[in-house]
Amino acid sequence: MLRQRSLKAVVLTLALVSLAPAKEIEQSKTGHIPKPSEFLGFEVGADRKLADYRQIASYFKALAAASGRIQIQSLGKTTLGEDMFMAVISSEENLRDQAKYKEIARKLADPRGLSKEQIDALAAQGKTIFLLTCNIHSTEIGSSQMAMEWAYKLAIAQDDETKKRLNDAIVLLLPSLNPDGQIMVTEWYRKYLGTRYEGGPMPYLYHHYVGHDNNRDWYMLTQIETKNVNQMVYHEWFPQFWLDEHQMGSYGPRIYIPPNADPVAKLVNPLVHRGNNLMGAAMGWRLEEAGKSGVIYGYSYDAYWPGGTRNTGWWKNMFGVLTETASARIATPMDISPTELQGGVKGLITYEQQINFPNPWPGGVWRLRDIIDYELLVSDAALETVSKYRQELLRGVASMAMHAVDSADPAGFWRIPIDDQRDPITATRLASLLAEHGVEVRLAAGKKSFLVPDAQPYSRFVEEMMGIQRYPEVHPAPGSGILEPYDVAAWSLPLMMGVKADRVRLTGGEQSTVVTMKDLPWPAGGLAGTGKYYTVADQLNNVFALANAMLKAGGQVFIAKNEKPENETPVMVFATHPQLAANAEKLHLSLQARPDLPKDLAPLKPVRIGLYKPYIASLDEGWTRFLLERYGFNLKNIENKEVKAGNLNAAYDVIILPDSTRDVIVEGRQGREGYSEGFPPEYTGGIGKEGLHALRDFVEKGGTLITLARASDAIIGEEFNLPVRNVLANATERGRGVQTAEFNIPRSLLRVYVDINHPVGYGMPREVAAFFDGPIAFQTSAPAPDALRSVIAWYPDDAKDILVSGYAHGAERLERKAAVVSFTKGKGKIVMFGFRVQHRAQTEGTFQMLFNAIIW
Ligand SMILES: [Zn+2]
């Protein structure tokens, strides 16, 4: 992608002329362009009517067949196998020349080697590539419906203004970023239509693995839908503008538009915000002009966090805007009393007129049609703006890219050593992830390290991802607490992944070559020598994938016993097997032959894992399932009924309670207060006291119970009677910023020491960056003589050593407290992780502790 840049300038003009037109040119079409209602049998936005993703896809195909202004581009399959598509909408001429416009967009995104005149010429010639994404959050259903109506309007318009807009811009329209979830929500809605559960919540995640967190995945790129879109954006189309349409709660403003709220990320080029605010101004104007009230800016959504769709693009010199429209009850209208309207959110503390909210919505009936009307207005305003400011936006992207290059030290690099790593495979994964993001990654001569140059268009993104975060203390008023982060406060990839990386200056003309995701060299895997057994150091995450693959294939695997001799690096040993070499190669693991089995090893038996799944869906359950499946563990979900029924040892060796509150797990309740419309009866309740007793019985008879983060609260209580308490039990309610004066560590990376001689700490470094999410820190005490308790990981003695990346106030409360503990009870074990050992499948540096706990 980014190589041979220097040649580009020379052949620029030539290249533009000689580019072949797109293969899929369609001739002007004269067919009847169907209205959505003709196609669906109902009006878009009608009360209680929804089109599902397959209907939407069929409609777009029909539109593309009838109109020369619309084409369909496939983006690949979804997690559950749906075809993910986007519509490419523009004038017929632009669609015919789309290859040329993609090439211009690519050059403007990386204008190295171009003169100012050449950039201006490209900006004059180019079209704005405008990406509009809808419905990443599946219950935020309006935009998936709006997309059909908007595309139809654009397809049939004959007025000069629309024609001009379609001549200036190429619209990339994704009716849903999560097709599987769109279908789930539509099916659920239809199933309960006409019952008291109409429009109510679903008792499961609306993405097979990650639910709402599909919009937290945009720097880590773990999910297939994220990868599909990332590939299209940063390797193919290079849009200058990204608009992502969401929905928010029902009782506040009607729509949020830019500017964002504070805080603001240091590294984003300020021009990004200027462009976004220009867009926000146009949206506000058109909404107000159309008589739409309740428009707010500077509200809730900060300009700091890079994990969501368009945000990630900010660090890559792309303009990107979020809108959030108030929700109805899916497609069911809501009648909202004026007395129910509320603020209580950053930017609108009380629901009343303010300069960022000059025309409050007065209350009344709010329906799907209203959502769609607001969304149509902002979509139109966005297209109008990218048309009007076409050249400014194109030049803006190029100027930000050039600024990133020119302001960098040409000798500055991030270096990721390959061999000098605890886990070279994870180090390579980090380099691969950067390349997937479109970052220029180089391989040093000698192939001993990856080098990521500072002087490149995406250098701000690189710095944000590779460096550490210091969350800014912004006080909205003198004496008040700080503004809380919208999501997490730390994402330092090397720390999270447990990868060594350092900043270096290379002035000696070091040789290196650009590598792409495809040709990036992974550590060679396979078998070295011949023997009855093969051994590998037990400190590579992939070793667990190999163990699981070999157990599945009927092979034999041996691991260190509990009484591993102090300070010896633990190993995993594999008996020779016809599939061993191929699996080792696939997993980049190099195994060393040995004639016999080392002493003190025990055979690893296949572990049957039950992963608890509450009806108030746990995002962590989804992520844990995703991660364990990725590493080939043998797991099944286990629901309330099955837990309550007991006799759990018959089916499971390990039960994992993912992060969820005690209320959710035990009682199936979200919190202790407040109204909840609830689920249909078959999805109500929790595991109850019987469930807790069944879990205790499971442990006493030899099972292993693992609790992740808040789930530890479920078993800290009389039922288990363990010598442990959570010293932060009442410190703060996550995300609410309660008691910020005393203790406030919002989702940051903290230093933790690990007992590497404990089986759960095997293969780990003595010190890790652990992802701290909720207020959990353990204080243990000595147990009765027939039980053991181990502190496996703990926080430093001194508060000033605790924060690694993010924000920490009141870290004294963590001093010398335990972070991971284990207990024996009867014949079984309990392991409690206080931090997020596998947070969103991002914290590769601590995955192994979870894997160790499973096989312990
Ligand atoms: Zn959303």
PDB file of C-alpha atoms in Angstrom, residues 14-247:
ATOM      1  CA  LEU A  14       0.224   9.344 -16.506  1.00  0.00           C
ATOM      2  CA  ALA A  15      -1.279   6.997 -13.957  1.00  0.00           C
ATOM      3  CA  LEU A  16      -4.486   8.936 -13.719  1.00  0.00           C
ATOM      4  CA  VAL A  17      -4.929   8.829 -17.471  1.00  0.00           C
ATOM      5  CA  SER A  18      -4.002   5.211 -17.887  1.00  0.00           C
ATOM      6  CA  LEU A  19      -6.127   3.788 -15.087  1.00  0.00           C
ATOM      7  CA  ALA A  20      -8.547   1.315 -16.511  1.00  0.00           C
ATOM      8  CA  PRO A  21     -12.199   2.054 -15.790  1.00  0.00           C
ATOM      9  CA  ALA A  22     -13.894  -0.175 -13.234  1.00  0.00           C
ATOM     10  CA  LYS A  23     -14.838  -3.602 -14.476  1.00  0.00           C
ATOM     11  CA  GLU A  24     -18.310  -3.371 -13.133  1.00  0.00           C
ATOM     12  CA  ILE A  25     -19.310  -0.397 -15.264  1.00  0.00           C
ATOM     13  CA  GLU A  26     -23.005  -0.274 -15.684  1.00  0.00           C
ATOM     14  CA  GLN A  27     -24.633   1.440 -18.545  1.00  0.00           C
ATOM     15  CA  SER A  28     -27.333   3.981 -17.998  1.00  0.00           C
ATOM     16  CA  LYS A  29     -30.430   2.188 -16.829  1.00  0.00           C
ATOM     17  CA  THR A  30     -33.976   3.055 -17.621  1.00  0.00           C
ATOM     18  CA  GLY A  31     -35.733   0.508 -15.448  1.00  0.00           C
ATOM     19  CA  HIS A  32     -38.477   1.464 -13.026  1.00  0.00           C
ATOM     20  CA  ILE A  33     -36.885   2.450  -9.727  1.00  0.00           C
ATOM     21  CA  PRO A  34     -38.970   0.829  -7.002  1.00  0.00           C
ATOM     22  CA  LYS A  35     -40.032   2.778  -3.928  1.00  0.00           C
ATOM     23  CA  PRO A  36     -39.182   1.044  -0.665  1.00  0.00           C
ATOM     24  CA  SER A  37     -42.898   0.753   0.082  1.00  0.00           C
ATOM     25  CA  GLU A  38     -43.612  -1.013  -3.214  1.00  0.00           C
ATOM     26  CA  PHE A  39     -40.915  -3.449  -2.373  1.00  0.00           C
ATOM     27  CA  LEU A  40     -41.630  -3.979   1.337  1.00  0.00           C
ATOM     28  CA  GLY A  41     -45.387  -3.644   1.398  1.00  0.00           C
ATOM     29  CA  PHE A  42     -45.271  -0.909   4.031  1.00  0.00           C
ATOM     30  CA  GLU A  43     -43.959   2.631   4.375  1.00  0.00           C
ATOM     31  CA  VAL A  44     -40.456   2.953   5.783  1.00  0.00           C
ATOM     32  CA  GLY A  45     -40.753   4.126   9.379  1.00  0.00           C
ATOM     33  CA  ALA A  46     -44.372   3.091   9.827  1.00  0.00           C
ATOM     34  CA  ASP A  47     -45.238   2.245  13.438  1.00  0.00           C
ATOM     35  CA  ARG A  48     -44.381  -1.352  14.344  1.00  0.00           C
ATOM     36  CA  LYS A  49     -42.926  -2.160  10.920  1.00  0.00           C
ATOM     37  CA  LEU A  50     -39.316  -3.130  10.306  1.00  0.00           C
ATOM     38  CA  ALA A  51     -37.426  -4.400   7.303  1.00  0.00           C
ATOM     39  CA  ASP A  52     -34.790  -6.960   8.207  1.00  0.00           C
ATOM     40  CA  TYR A  53     -31.300  -6.964   6.734  1.00  0.00           C
ATOM     41  CA  ARG A  54     -32.134  -9.522   4.048  1.00  0.00           C
ATOM     42  CA  GLN A  55     -35.075  -7.426   2.874  1.00  0.00           C
ATOM     43  CA  ILE A  56     -32.869  -4.349   2.934  1.00  0.00           C
ATOM     44  CA  ALA A  57     -30.212  -6.140   0.881  1.00  0.00           C
ATOM     45  CA  SER A  58     -32.814  -7.279  -1.656  1.00  0.00           C
ATOM     46  CA  TYR A  59     -34.143  -3.760  -1.938  1.00  0.00           C
ATOM     47  CA  PHE A  60     -30.683  -2.358  -2.583  1.00  0.00           C
ATOM     48  CA  LYS A  61     -30.082  -4.998  -5.235  1.00  0.00           C
ATOM     49  CA  ALA A  62     -33.299  -3.957  -6.919  1.00  0.00           C
ATOM     50  CA  LEU A  63     -32.242  -0.309  -6.720  1.00  0.00           C
ATOM     51  CA  ALA A  64     -28.846  -1.118  -8.214  1.00  0.00           C
ATOM     52  CA  ALA A  65     -30.507  -3.082 -11.007  1.00  0.00           C
ATOM     53  CA  ALA A  66     -32.756  -0.159 -11.872  1.00  0.00           C
ATOM     54  CA  SER A  67     -30.542   2.870 -11.303  1.00  0.00           C
ATOM     55  CA  GLY A  68     -27.230   3.787 -12.849  1.00  0.00           C
ATOM     56  CA  ARG A  69     -26.407   5.791  -9.722  1.00  0.00           C
ATOM     57  CA  ILE A  70     -26.197   2.831  -7.373  1.00  0.00           C
ATOM     58  CA  GLN A  71     -23.902  -0.155  -7.239  1.00  0.00           C
ATOM     59  CA  ILE A  72     -23.502  -2.864  -4.635  1.00  0.00           C
ATOM     60  CA  GLN A  73     -20.121  -3.799  -3.232  1.00  0.00           C
ATOM     61  CA  SER A  74     -19.723  -6.918  -1.144  1.00  0.00           C
ATOM     62  CA  LEU A  75     -17.594  -6.546   1.968  1.00  0.00           C
ATOM     63  CA  GLY A  76     -17.415 -10.207   2.928  1.00  0.00           C
ATOM     64  CA  LYS A  77     -19.241 -12.497   5.301  1.00  0.00           C
ATOM     65  CA  THR A  78     -20.403 -11.716   8.823  1.00  0.00           C
ATOM     66  CA  THR A  79     -19.767 -13.832  11.923  1.00  0.00           C
ATOM     67  CA  LEU A  80     -22.974 -15.785  11.293  1.00  0.00           C
ATOM     68  CA  GLY A  81     -22.477 -15.967   7.536  1.00  0.00           C
ATOM     69  CA  GLU A  82     -24.604 -13.113   6.156  1.00  0.00           C
ATOM     70  CA  ASP A  83     -23.357 -11.183   3.129  1.00  0.00           C
ATOM     71  CA  MET A  84     -22.216  -7.772   4.309  1.00  0.00           C
ATOM     72  CA  PHE A  85     -22.638  -5.134   1.622  1.00  0.00           C
ATOM     73  CA  MET A  86     -22.440  -1.445   0.961  1.00  0.00           C
ATOM     74  CA  ALA A  87     -24.099   0.687  -1.679  1.00  0.00           C
ATOM     75  CA  VAL A  88     -21.862   2.939  -3.748  1.00  0.00           C
ATOM     76  CA  ILE A  89     -23.958   5.943  -4.775  1.00  0.00           C
ATOM     77  CA  SER A  90     -22.896   8.729  -7.110  1.00  0.00           C
ATOM     78  CA  SER A  91     -23.433  10.091 -10.602  1.00  0.00           C
ATOM     79  CA  GLU A  92     -23.204   7.532 -13.375  1.00  0.00           C
ATOM     80  CA  GLU A  93     -20.018   9.179 -14.635  1.00  0.00           C
ATOM     81  CA  ASN A  94     -18.355   8.989 -11.232  1.00  0.00           C
ATOM     82  CA  LEU A  95     -19.291   5.348 -10.821  1.00  0.00           C
ATOM     83  CA  ARG A  96     -17.806   4.639 -14.223  1.00  0.00           C
ATOM     84  CA  ASP A  97     -14.554   6.335 -13.166  1.00  0.00           C
ATOM     85  CA  GLN A  98     -14.520   5.067  -9.608  1.00  0.00           C
ATOM     86  CA  ALA A  99     -11.099   3.451  -9.933  1.00  0.00           C
ATOM     87  CA  LYS A 100      -9.664   6.849 -10.773  1.00  0.00           C
ATOM     88  CA  TYR A 101     -11.323   8.485  -7.773  1.00  0.00           C
ATOM     89  CA  LYS A 102     -10.184   5.737  -5.420  1.00  0.00           C
ATOM     90  CA  GLU A 103      -6.648   6.297  -6.653  1.00  0.00           C
ATOM     91  CA  ILE A 104      -6.895  10.045  -6.053  1.00  0.00           C
ATOM     92  CA  ALA A 105      -8.223   9.429  -2.548  1.00  0.00           C
ATOM     93  CA  ARG A 106      -5.364   7.031  -1.877  1.00  0.00           C
ATOM     94  CA  LYS A 107      -2.783   9.551  -3.055  1.00  0.00           C
ATOM     95  CA  LEU A 108      -4.275  12.332  -0.945  1.00  0.00           C
ATOM     96  CA  ALA A 109      -4.234  10.054   2.095  1.00  0.00           C
ATOM     97  CA  ASP A 110      -0.530   9.457   1.509  1.00  0.00           C
ATOM     98  CA  PRO A 111       0.739  12.426  -0.482  1.00  0.00           C
ATOM     99  CA  ARG A 112       4.421  11.797   0.161  1.00  0.00           C
ATOM    100  CA  GLY A 113       6.412  12.885  -2.849  1.00  0.00           C
ATOM    101  CA  LEU A 114       3.724  15.182  -4.243  1.00  0.00           C
ATOM    102  CA  SER A 115       4.178  18.929  -4.613  1.00  0.00           C
ATOM    103  CA  LYS A 116       1.593  21.378  -3.358  1.00  0.00           C
ATOM    104  CA  GLU A 117       0.526  21.997  -6.946  1.00  0.00           C
ATOM    105  CA  GLN A 118       0.050  18.307  -7.552  1.00  0.00           C
ATOM    106  CA  ILE A 119      -2.037  18.006  -4.387  1.00  0.00           C
ATOM    107  CA  ASP A 120      -4.169  20.974  -5.440  1.00  0.00           C
ATOM    108  CA  ALA A 121      -4.632  19.423  -8.879  1.00  0.00           C
ATOM    109  CA  LEU A 122      -5.734  16.130  -7.332  1.00  0.00           C
ATOM    110  CA  ALA A 123      -8.105  17.926  -4.971  1.00  0.00           C
ATOM    111  CA  ALA A 124      -9.601  19.766  -7.938  1.00  0.00           C
ATOM    112  CA  GLN A 125     -10.023  16.549  -9.911  1.00  0.00           C
ATOM    113  CA  GLY A 126     -11.113  14.264  -7.078  1.00  0.00           C
ATOM    114  CA  LYS A 127     -14.490  13.535  -5.517  1.00  0.00           C
ATOM    115  CA  THR A 128     -15.257  13.454  -1.828  1.00  0.00           C
ATOM    116  CA  ILE A 129     -15.449   9.853  -0.710  1.00  0.00           C
ATOM    117  CA  PHE A 130     -18.189  10.031   1.899  1.00  0.00           C
ATOM    118  CA  LEU A 131     -18.769   6.978   4.081  1.00  0.00           C
ATOM    119  CA  LEU A 132     -22.093   6.734   5.901  1.00  0.00           C
ATOM    120  CA  THR A 133     -22.447   3.805   8.287  1.00  0.00           C
ATOM    121  CA  CYS A 134     -25.655   2.795  10.026  1.00  0.00           C
ATOM    122  CA  ASN A 135     -26.911   0.533  12.769  1.00  0.00           C
ATOM    123  CA  ILE A 136     -23.674  -0.810  14.264  1.00  0.00           C
ATOM    124  CA  HIS A 137     -25.730  -1.123  17.444  1.00  0.00           C
ATOM    125  CA  SER A 138     -28.559  -3.305  16.354  1.00  0.00           C
ATOM    126  CA  THR A 139     -31.320  -1.950  18.573  1.00  0.00           C
ATOM    127  CA  GLU A 140     -30.483   1.504  17.166  1.00  0.00           C
ATOM    128  CA  ILE A 141     -32.566   0.368  14.264  1.00  0.00           C
ATOM    129  CA  GLY A 142     -33.718   3.633  12.628  1.00  0.00           C
ATOM    130  CA  SER A 143     -30.747   4.206  10.348  1.00  0.00           C
ATOM    131  CA  SER A 144     -30.986   0.731   8.799  1.00  0.00           C
ATOM    132  CA  GLN A 145     -34.474   1.715   7.602  1.00  0.00           C
ATOM    133  CA  MET A 146     -33.527   5.292   6.746  1.00  0.00           C
ATOM    134  CA  ALA A 147     -30.799   4.000   4.409  1.00  0.00           C
ATOM    135  CA  MET A 148     -33.398   2.597   1.986  1.00  0.00           C
ATOM    136  CA  GLU A 149     -35.389   5.798   1.832  1.00  0.00           C
ATOM    137  CA  TRP A 150     -32.321   7.984   1.425  1.00  0.00           C
ATOM    138  CA  ALA A 151     -30.860   5.794  -1.339  1.00  0.00           C
ATOM    139  CA  TYR A 152     -34.196   5.890  -3.149  1.00  0.00           C
ATOM    140  CA  LYS A 153     -34.314   9.689  -2.921  1.00  0.00           C
ATOM    141  CA  LEU A 154     -30.801   9.940  -4.328  1.00  0.00           C
ATOM    142  CA  ALA A 155     -31.592   7.460  -7.094  1.00  0.00           C
ATOM    143  CA  ILE A 156     -34.636   9.301  -8.418  1.00  0.00           C
ATOM    144  CA  ALA A 157     -33.691  12.943  -7.803  1.00  0.00           C
ATOM    145  CA  GLN A 158     -33.710  15.138 -10.882  1.00  0.00           C
ATOM    146  CA  ASP A 159     -33.076  18.519  -9.237  1.00  0.00           C
ATOM    147  CA  ASP A 160     -29.846  20.344  -9.980  1.00  0.00           C
ATOM    148  CA  GLU A 161     -28.709  20.502  -6.363  1.00  0.00           C
ATOM    149  CA  THR A 162     -28.866  16.728  -5.823  1.00  0.00           C
ATOM    150  CA  LYS A 163     -27.211  16.132  -9.188  1.00  0.00           C
ATOM    151  CA  LYS A 164     -24.422  18.508  -8.197  1.00  0.00           C
ATOM    152  CA  ARG A 165     -23.962  16.707  -4.883  1.00  0.00           C
ATOM    153  CA  LEU A 166     -23.803  13.342  -6.599  1.00  0.00           C
ATOM    154  CA  ASN A 167     -21.291  14.757  -9.021  1.00  0.00           C
ATOM    155  CA  ASP A 168     -19.089  16.044  -6.204  1.00  0.00           C
ATOM    156  CA  ALA A 169     -19.217  13.019  -3.953  1.00  0.00           C
ATOM    157  CA  ILE A 170     -19.190   9.253  -3.994  1.00  0.00           C
ATOM    158  CA  VAL A 171     -21.343   7.986  -1.137  1.00  0.00           C
ATOM    159  CA  LEU A 172     -20.463   4.662   0.463  1.00  0.00           C
ATOM    160  CA  LEU A 173     -23.590   3.659   2.360  1.00  0.00           C
ATOM    161  CA  LEU A 174     -23.659   0.716   4.780  1.00  0.00           C
ATOM    162  CA  PRO A 175     -27.247   0.121   5.945  1.00  0.00           C
ATOM    163  CA  SER A 176     -25.869  -1.952   8.808  1.00  0.00           C
ATOM    164  CA  LEU A 177     -22.431  -2.503  10.291  1.00  0.00           C
ATOM    165  CA  ASN A 178     -23.831  -5.543  12.071  1.00  0.00           C
ATOM    166  CA  PRO A 179     -26.182  -7.464   9.766  1.00  0.00           C
ATOM    167  CA  ASP A 180     -26.458 -10.474  12.130  1.00  0.00           C
ATOM    168  CA  GLY A 181     -27.629  -8.242  14.959  1.00  0.00           C
ATOM    169  CA  GLN A 182     -30.048  -6.320  12.739  1.00  0.00           C
ATOM    170  CA  ILE A 183     -31.715  -9.631  11.919  1.00  0.00           C
ATOM    171  CA  MET A 184     -31.737 -10.762  15.595  1.00  0.00           C
ATOM    172  CA  VAL A 185     -33.363  -7.532  16.740  1.00  0.00           C
ATOM    173  CA  THR A 186     -35.947  -7.548  13.966  1.00  0.00           C
ATOM    174  CA  GLU A 187     -36.850 -11.179  14.662  1.00  0.00           C
ATOM    175  CA  TRP A 188     -37.115 -10.549  18.405  1.00  0.00           C
ATOM    176  CA  TYR A 189     -39.265  -7.487  17.798  1.00  0.00           C
ATOM    177  CA  ARG A 190     -41.616  -9.334  15.464  1.00  0.00           C
ATOM    178  CA  LYS A 191     -41.886 -12.290  17.834  1.00  0.00           C
ATOM    179  CA  TYR A 192     -43.168 -10.189  20.743  1.00  0.00           C
ATOM    180  CA  LEU A 193     -45.207  -7.699  18.727  1.00  0.00           C
ATOM    181  CA  GLY A 194     -48.614  -7.230  20.330  1.00  0.00           C
ATOM    182  CA  THR A 195     -47.498  -8.608  23.706  1.00  0.00           C
ATOM    183  CA  ARG A 196     -46.452  -6.706  26.808  1.00  0.00           C
ATOM    184  CA  TYR A 197     -42.829  -7.366  25.807  1.00  0.00           C
ATOM    185  CA  GLU A 198     -43.184  -5.486  22.509  1.00  0.00           C
ATOM    186  CA  GLY A 199     -40.057  -3.422  21.868  1.00  0.00           C
ATOM    187  CA  GLY A 200     -38.393  -4.680  25.043  1.00  0.00           C
ATOM    188  CA  PRO A 201     -34.794  -5.761  25.493  1.00  0.00           C
ATOM    189  CA  MET A 202     -33.347  -9.046  24.243  1.00  0.00           C
ATOM    190  CA  PRO A 203     -31.887 -11.508  26.746  1.00  0.00           C
ATOM    191  CA  TYR A 204     -28.770 -12.014  24.625  1.00  0.00           C
ATOM    192  CA  LEU A 205     -26.038 -10.030  22.894  1.00  0.00           C
ATOM    193  CA  TYR A 206     -26.914  -8.538  19.509  1.00  0.00           C
ATOM    194  CA  HIS A 207     -23.620  -9.555  18.067  1.00  0.00           C
ATOM    195  CA  HIS A 208     -22.784 -13.253  18.334  1.00  0.00           C
ATOM    196  CA  TYR A 209     -19.651 -12.497  20.353  1.00  0.00           C
ATOM    197  CA  VAL A 210     -19.416  -8.891  21.358  1.00  0.00           C
ATOM    198  CA  GLY A 211     -22.832  -7.211  21.439  1.00  0.00           C
ATOM    199  CA  HIS A 212     -22.575  -3.473  21.942  1.00  0.00           C
ATOM    200  CA  ASP A 213     -18.791  -3.716  22.094  1.00  0.00           C
ATOM    201  CA  ASN A 214     -18.660  -4.066  18.299  1.00  0.00           C
ATOM    202  CA  ASN A 215     -18.066  -0.332  18.485  1.00  0.00           C
ATOM    203  CA  ARG A 216     -15.140  -0.782  20.879  1.00  0.00           C
ATOM    204  CA  ASP A 217     -13.161  -2.928  18.469  1.00  0.00           C
ATOM    205  CA  TRP A 218     -11.829  -0.389  15.983  1.00  0.00           C
ATOM    206  CA  TYR A 219      -8.237  -0.312  17.100  1.00  0.00           C
ATOM    207  CA  MET A 220      -7.913  -4.008  17.935  1.00  0.00           C
ATOM    208  CA  LEU A 221      -9.826  -5.353  14.897  1.00  0.00           C
ATOM    209  CA  THR A 222     -10.766  -8.688  16.418  1.00  0.00           C
ATOM    210  CA  GLN A 223     -14.182  -9.145  14.789  1.00  0.00           C
ATOM    211  CA  ILE A 224     -14.806 -10.045  11.172  1.00  0.00           C
ATOM    212  CA  GLU A 225     -17.218  -7.152  10.552  1.00  0.00           C
ATOM    213  CA  THR A 226     -14.646  -4.665  11.859  1.00  0.00           C
ATOM    214  CA  LYS A 227     -11.987  -6.229   9.664  1.00  0.00           C
ATOM    215  CA  ASN A 228     -14.192  -6.115   6.550  1.00  0.00           C
ATOM    216  CA  VAL A 229     -14.869  -2.414   6.963  1.00  0.00           C
ATOM    217  CA  ASN A 230     -11.319  -1.571   8.016  1.00  0.00           C
ATOM    218  CA  GLN A 231     -10.040  -3.205   4.823  1.00  0.00           C
ATOM    219  CA  MET A 232     -12.457  -1.216   2.661  1.00  0.00           C
ATOM    220  CA  VAL A 233     -11.675   2.083   4.409  1.00  0.00           C
ATOM    221  CA  TYR A 234      -7.909   2.010   4.860  1.00  0.00           C
ATOM    222  CA  HIS A 235      -6.854  -0.143   1.926  1.00  0.00           C
ATOM    223  CA  GLU A 236      -9.342   0.581  -0.803  1.00  0.00           C
ATOM    224  CA  TRP A 237     -11.509   3.700  -0.687  1.00  0.00           C
ATOM    225  CA  PHE A 238      -9.760   6.097   1.742  1.00  0.00           C
ATOM    226  CA  PRO A 239     -12.884   8.153   2.482  1.00  0.00           C
ATOM    227  CA  GLN A 240     -12.247  11.705   3.621  1.00  0.00           C
ATOM    228  CA  PHE A 241     -15.452  11.841   5.638  1.00  0.00           C
ATOM    229  CA  TRP A 242     -17.118   9.224   7.812  1.00  0.00           C
ATOM    230  CA  LEU A 243     -20.566   9.740   9.296  1.00  0.00           C
ATOM    231  CA  ASP A 244     -21.770   7.085  11.753  1.00  0.00           C
ATOM    232  CA  GLU A 245     -25.443   7.272  12.775  1.00  0.00           C
ATOM    233  CA  HIS A 246     -26.476   5.935  16.176  1.00  0.00           C
ATOM    234  CA  GLN A 247     -29.328   6.246  18.643  1.00  0.00           C
TER     235      GLN A 247
END
